[in-house]
Coordinates of C-alpha atoms and ligand atoms in Angstrom, one line a residue:
M11 CA -2.7 -0.2 7.4
P12 CA -0.7 1.8 4.9
E13 CA -2.5 3.2 2.0
G14 CA -1.8 2.1 -1.6
D15 CA 0.0 5.4 -2.3
T16 CA 2.4 4.9 0.6
I17 CA 3.4 1.5 -0.6
Y18 CA 3.6 2.7 -4.2
R19 CA 6.0 5.5 -3.1
A20 CA 8.0 3.0 -1.0
A21 CA 8.4 0.6 -3.9
R22 CA 9.3 3.4 -6.3
T23 CA 12.0 4.7 -3.8
L24 CA 13.4 1.2 -3.5
H25 CA 13.4 0.7 -7.2
R26 CA 15.3 4.0 -7.8
A27 CA 17.9 3.0 -5.2
L28 CA 18.3 -0.7 -6.0
A29 CA 17.3 -1.6 -9.5
G30 CA 20.2 -2.7 -11.7
H31 CA 22.5 -3.2 -8.7
V32 CA 24.1 -6.3 -7.4
V33 CA 23.1 -7.7 -3.9
T34 CA 26.1 -7.6 -1.6
G35 CA 24.4 -8.9 1.5
F36 CA 21.1 -10.6 2.5
E37 CA 19.8 -11.1 6.0
S38 CA 16.4 -12.2 7.4
M39 CA 14.8 -13.3 10.6
F40 CA 12.5 -15.6 8.6
P41 CA 14.0 -19.1 8.3
K42 CA 12.1 -19.9 5.1
L43 CA 13.8 -16.9 3.4
T44 CA 17.3 -17.6 4.7
R45 CA 16.9 -21.3 3.7
V46 CA 16.5 -20.3 0.1
H47 CA 19.4 -17.9 0.5
D48 CA 21.6 -20.7 1.8
D49 CA 20.7 -23.0 -1.2
T50 CA 20.7 -20.4 -4.0
P51 CA 22.4 -17.3 -2.7
I52 CA 20.7 -13.9 -3.1
T53 CA 24.1 -12.3 -2.8
G54 CA 25.5 -11.8 -6.3
R55 CA 22.1 -11.6 -8.0
A56 CA 21.0 -8.3 -9.5
I57 CA 17.8 -6.5 -8.3
E58 CA 15.8 -6.1 -11.4
S59 CA 12.8 -4.2 -10.2
V60 CA 10.8 -3.2 -7.2
T61 CA 7.1 -2.7 -7.7
A62 CA 3.9 -2.3 -5.7
R63 CA 0.8 -4.4 -6.5
G64 CA -2.0 -3.2 -4.3
K65 CA -0.4 -3.4 -0.9
H66 CA 2.2 -6.0 -1.8
V67 CA 5.8 -5.0 -2.5
L68 CA 7.5 -7.3 -5.1
M69 CA 11.3 -7.2 -5.3
A70 CA 12.6 -9.1 -8.4
F71 CA 16.1 -10.7 -8.5
S72 CA 17.9 -12.1 -11.5
S73 CA 18.9 -15.7 -11.5
G74 CA 22.0 -16.3 -9.5
L75 CA 25.4 -17.5 -10.5
G76 CA 25.4 -20.5 -8.2
D77 CA 21.8 -21.4 -9.1
R78 CA 21.9 -24.2 -11.6
S79 CA 18.1 -24.0 -12.2
G80 CA 18.7 -20.4 -13.5
Q81 CA 15.6 -19.4 -11.6
D82 CA 14.7 -15.8 -11.1
L83 CA 13.2 -15.0 -7.7
V84 CA 10.7 -12.5 -6.5
L85 CA 10.5 -11.5 -2.8
R86 CA 6.9 -10.7 -1.9
T87 CA 6.2 -8.8 1.2
H88 CA 2.9 -7.5 2.5
M89 CA 2.8 -4.7 5.0
R90 CA -0.4 -5.5 6.9
M91 CA -0.8 -3.1 9.8
N92 CA 2.7 -2.3 10.9
G93 CA 5.2 -3.3 8.3
S94 CA 7.4 -0.9 6.4
W95 CA 10.4 -0.8 4.1
H96 CA 13.1 1.8 4.7
I97 CA 16.2 2.6 2.7
Y98 CA 19.4 3.8 4.2
R99 CA 22.9 4.7 3.2
P100 CA 25.5 2.4 4.7
G101 CA 26.3 3.6 8.2
E102 CA 23.2 5.8 8.4
A103 CA 21.3 5.4 11.7
W104 CA 18.1 3.4 11.4
Q105 CA 14.8 4.9 12.4
R106 CA 13.7 1.7 14.0
S107 CA 15.2 -0.8 16.4
R108 CA 17.2 -3.6 15.0
R109 CA 14.9 -6.0 16.9
D110 CA 12.2 -5.0 14.4
M111 CA 14.3 -5.8 11.4
R112 CA 12.9 -8.8 9.4
I113 CA 14.7 -8.5 6.1
A114 CA 17.8 -6.5 5.0
V115 CA 19.0 -6.4 1.4
S116 CA 22.3 -4.6 0.8
T117 CA 24.0 -3.2 -2.3
A118 CA 27.2 -1.2 -2.5
D119 CA 25.4 2.1 -2.0
Y120 CA 22.2 1.3 0.0
I121 CA 20.7 -1.0 2.5
A122 CA 16.9 -1.7 2.2
V123 CA 15.4 -2.8 5.5
A124 CA 11.9 -4.3 6.1
F125 CA 10.7 -3.7 9.6
N126 CA 7.9 -5.7 11.2
V127 CA 6.8 -7.1 7.9
P128 CA 4.6 -10.1 8.8
V129 CA 4.3 -11.7 5.4
A130 CA 7.3 -12.5 3.2
E131 CA 8.0 -15.3 0.8
W132 CA 10.0 -16.2 -2.3
L133 CA 8.2 -16.7 -5.5
T134 CA 9.3 -17.7 -9.0
S135 CA 7.8 -15.7 -11.9
R136 CA 5.6 -18.8 -12.5
D137 CA 4.4 -18.8 -8.9
L138 CA 3.6 -15.1 -9.3
R139 CA 1.3 -15.6 -12.2
R140 CA -0.6 -18.3 -10.1
H141 CA -0.5 -16.6 -6.8
G142 CA -4.0 -16.6 -5.3
E143 CA -3.9 -13.4 -3.3
L144 CA -2.2 -11.5 -6.1
T145 CA -4.4 -12.7 -9.0
R146 CA -7.6 -12.0 -7.0
L147 CA -6.7 -8.3 -6.5
G148 CA -9.0 -5.9 -8.1
P149 CA -7.8 -3.3 -10.7
D150 CA -4.9 -1.3 -9.2
L151 CA -5.8 2.3 -8.7
L152 CA -2.2 3.4 -9.3
A153 CA -1.6 1.3 -12.4
D154 CA -1.2 3.1 -15.8
D155 CA -3.8 0.7 -17.3
F156 CA -6.3 1.0 -14.4
D157 CA -9.6 -0.6 -15.6
A158 CA -12.4 1.6 -14.3
V159 CA -15.1 -0.5 -16.0
E160 CA -13.9 -3.7 -14.2
A161 CA -13.6 -1.8 -10.9
T162 CA -17.2 -0.6 -11.3
R163 CA -18.4 -4.1 -12.1
R164 CA -16.7 -5.5 -9.0
L165 CA -18.1 -2.8 -6.8
K166 CA -21.6 -3.4 -8.0
E167 CA -21.2 -7.1 -7.5
R168 CA -21.0 -6.3 -3.7
A169 CA -24.6 -5.1 -3.8
D170 CA -25.3 -5.9 -0.1
A171 CA -22.1 -4.5 1.3
E172 CA -21.9 -1.2 3.0
I173 CA -20.0 1.1 0.6
A174 CA -17.2 1.9 3.0
D175 CA -16.4 -1.8 3.5
A176 CA -16.6 -2.4 -0.3
L177 CA -14.0 0.3 -0.9
L178 CA -11.6 -1.3 1.5
N179 CA -12.0 -4.7 -0.2
Q180 CA -8.8 -5.1 -2.2
R181 CA -10.6 -7.6 -4.5
V182 CA -12.8 -4.7 -5.7
M183 CA -10.0 -2.2 -6.2
A184 CA -6.5 -2.4 -5.0
G185 CA -5.0 0.6 -3.1
I186 CA -7.6 2.2 -0.8
G187 CA -6.9 2.2 2.9
N188 CA -8.8 3.6 5.8
V189 CA -7.9 7.2 5.3
Y190 CA -8.9 7.4 1.6
K191 CA -12.0 5.4 2.3
S192 CA -13.5 8.3 4.4
E193 CA -12.0 11.0 2.2
V194 CA -13.4 9.6 -1.0
L195 CA -16.9 9.1 0.5
F196 CA -16.9 12.7 1.7
A197 CA -15.7 14.1 -1.6
C198 CA -18.6 12.3 -3.4
R199 CA -21.1 13.1 -0.6
V200 CA -21.9 9.4 -0.1
N201 CA -23.0 8.1 3.3
P202 CA -20.5 5.4 4.4
F203 CA -23.2 3.0 5.6
S204 CA -25.2 3.0 2.3
R205 CA -25.5 -0.4 0.7
V206 CA -23.8 -0.5 -2.7
Q207 CA -27.1 -1.4 -4.4
T208 CA -28.7 1.9 -3.3
L209 CA -26.1 4.1 -5.0
S210 CA -26.6 5.7 -8.4
D211 CA -24.3 5.1 -11.3
A212 CA -23.1 8.7 -11.0
Q213 CA -22.2 8.1 -7.3
I214 CA -20.3 4.9 -8.2
D215 CA -18.5 6.7 -11.0
C216 CA -17.5 9.5 -8.6
L217 CA -16.1 7.1 -6.0
V218 CA -14.0 5.2 -8.6
T219 CA -12.7 8.4 -10.3
T220 CA -12.0 10.2 -7.0
A221 CA -10.2 7.2 -5.5
R222 CA -7.8 7.2 -8.4
K223 CA -7.4 10.9 -8.4
F224 CA -6.6 11.1 -4.7
L225 CA -4.1 8.2 -4.8
Q226 CA -2.4 9.6 -7.9
A227 CA -2.2 13.1 -6.5
N228 CA -0.1 11.6 -3.7
V229 CA 2.4 9.8 -5.9
T230 CA 2.9 12.2 -8.8
E231 CA 4.2 15.3 -7.0
G232 CA 7.9 16.3 -7.0
L233 CA 9.5 13.4 -5.3
A234 CA 12.2 12.8 -7.8
A235 CA 15.1 13.6 -5.4
M236 CA 14.1 11.4 -2.6
T237 CA 16.4 8.5 -1.8
T238 CA 16.6 7.9 1.9
Y239 CA 14.0 7.1 4.6
M240 CA 12.8 10.6 5.0
G241 CA 11.9 10.6 1.4
F242 CA 9.1 8.2 2.1
R243 CA 7.1 10.9 3.7
R244 CA 5.7 14.1 2.4
T245 CA 6.7 17.3 4.2
T246 CA 5.6 17.3 7.8
R247 CA 3.1 20.1 7.2
R248 CA 1.4 18.3 4.3
D249 CA 1.3 15.0 6.3
D250 CA -0.6 16.8 9.2
P251 CA -4.2 15.5 8.9
S252 CA -5.5 18.7 10.4
E253 CA -4.4 20.6 7.3
R254 CA -4.7 18.0 4.6
L255 CA -7.8 16.0 5.0
W256 CA -11.5 16.6 4.8
V257 CA -12.9 14.3 7.5
Y258 CA -10.3 11.6 8.5
G259 CA -9.0 12.2 12.0
R260 CA -11.3 15.2 12.5
V261 CA -14.0 13.8 14.9
D262 CA -16.1 16.6 16.5
E263 CA -14.3 19.3 14.4
P264 CA -16.5 21.4 12.0
C265 CA -17.0 20.1 8.5
R266 CA -15.0 22.2 6.0
R267 CA -18.0 22.6 3.8
C268 CA -21.0 23.1 6.2
S269 CA -19.5 23.3 9.8
T270 CA -21.5 20.3 11.1
A271 CA -19.4 18.3 13.6
I272 CA -17.6 15.4 12.0
R273 CA -18.7 12.0 13.3
I274 CA -16.9 8.7 13.8
A275 CA -18.0 5.1 14.1
K276 CA -16.5 1.6 13.9
Q277 CA -17.7 -0.1 10.8
G278 CA -17.5 -3.6 9.3
R279 CA -16.1 -7.0 10.4
D280 CA -12.7 -5.5 11.3
A281 CA -14.3 -2.5 13.1
R282 CA -12.4 0.0 11.0
L283 CA -12.9 3.7 11.9
T284 CA -15.1 5.7 9.6
Y285 CA -15.3 9.5 9.6
W286 CA -18.2 11.4 7.9
C287 CA -20.2 14.5 7.9
P288 CA -23.9 13.7 8.7
T289 CA -25.1 16.8 6.7
C290 CA -22.9 16.5 3.6
Q291 CA -23.3 12.7 3.6
P292 CA -26.9 12.1 4.6
Ligands
LIG195 ZN1 -20.6 18.9 6.0

């Protein structure tokens, strides 16, 4: 599953390319999306914004000319495990097969393509305020007004949960995926299998603060110029886990602090992989 920072960067790239521009074409493999397009065309509407909320991407469209209700619409997509949004110049070769295309939104200058996105729906702004999955999200680690007190409260509420599972729970905090889960636990020297109730306040503070710091560090660096698909990534070298990460993806390699071999185990109901150093995270 993509991490919150990946989705945040994708949404920001889409926003820079599309916001304020008029839709010139709309296509989707989802009948429930095209049905709305048939009734109240997306073509001719302006894209107002593209934002990330946790792991959801929200693309807001103005009310359409032919739409007598004057309803604005928001396209909600969730990436789950394999979904992604790319952006291309017209005529630029796609990085994925056309078979994987689920949604394509064109403007005069760009085409935004959602590949293998399993969850997509139209919402009105009223639906959005009442949307179960969105309203239940915990404080967003990448939001300017991130509420650390509330995040801490929600974390402590999961007293019996193993801390690694609690960190992945988007209702506790929105944005942590499997990579940052292991990295944050290592940085704070917390064993991934500890129950939340056994952690000190200092450890909980460290986890919340570090999660925000790590995610922010990956969205605030010099990415201003990026516009096309390649811009979604950092440089190849920096994306290489062998150079960039403390424990994730480093099973049996020596810990960067103490040289103990990094361990791996499946954890939680979804059997997500957890990496840790048994010496630094006893
Ligand atoms: Zn170690």
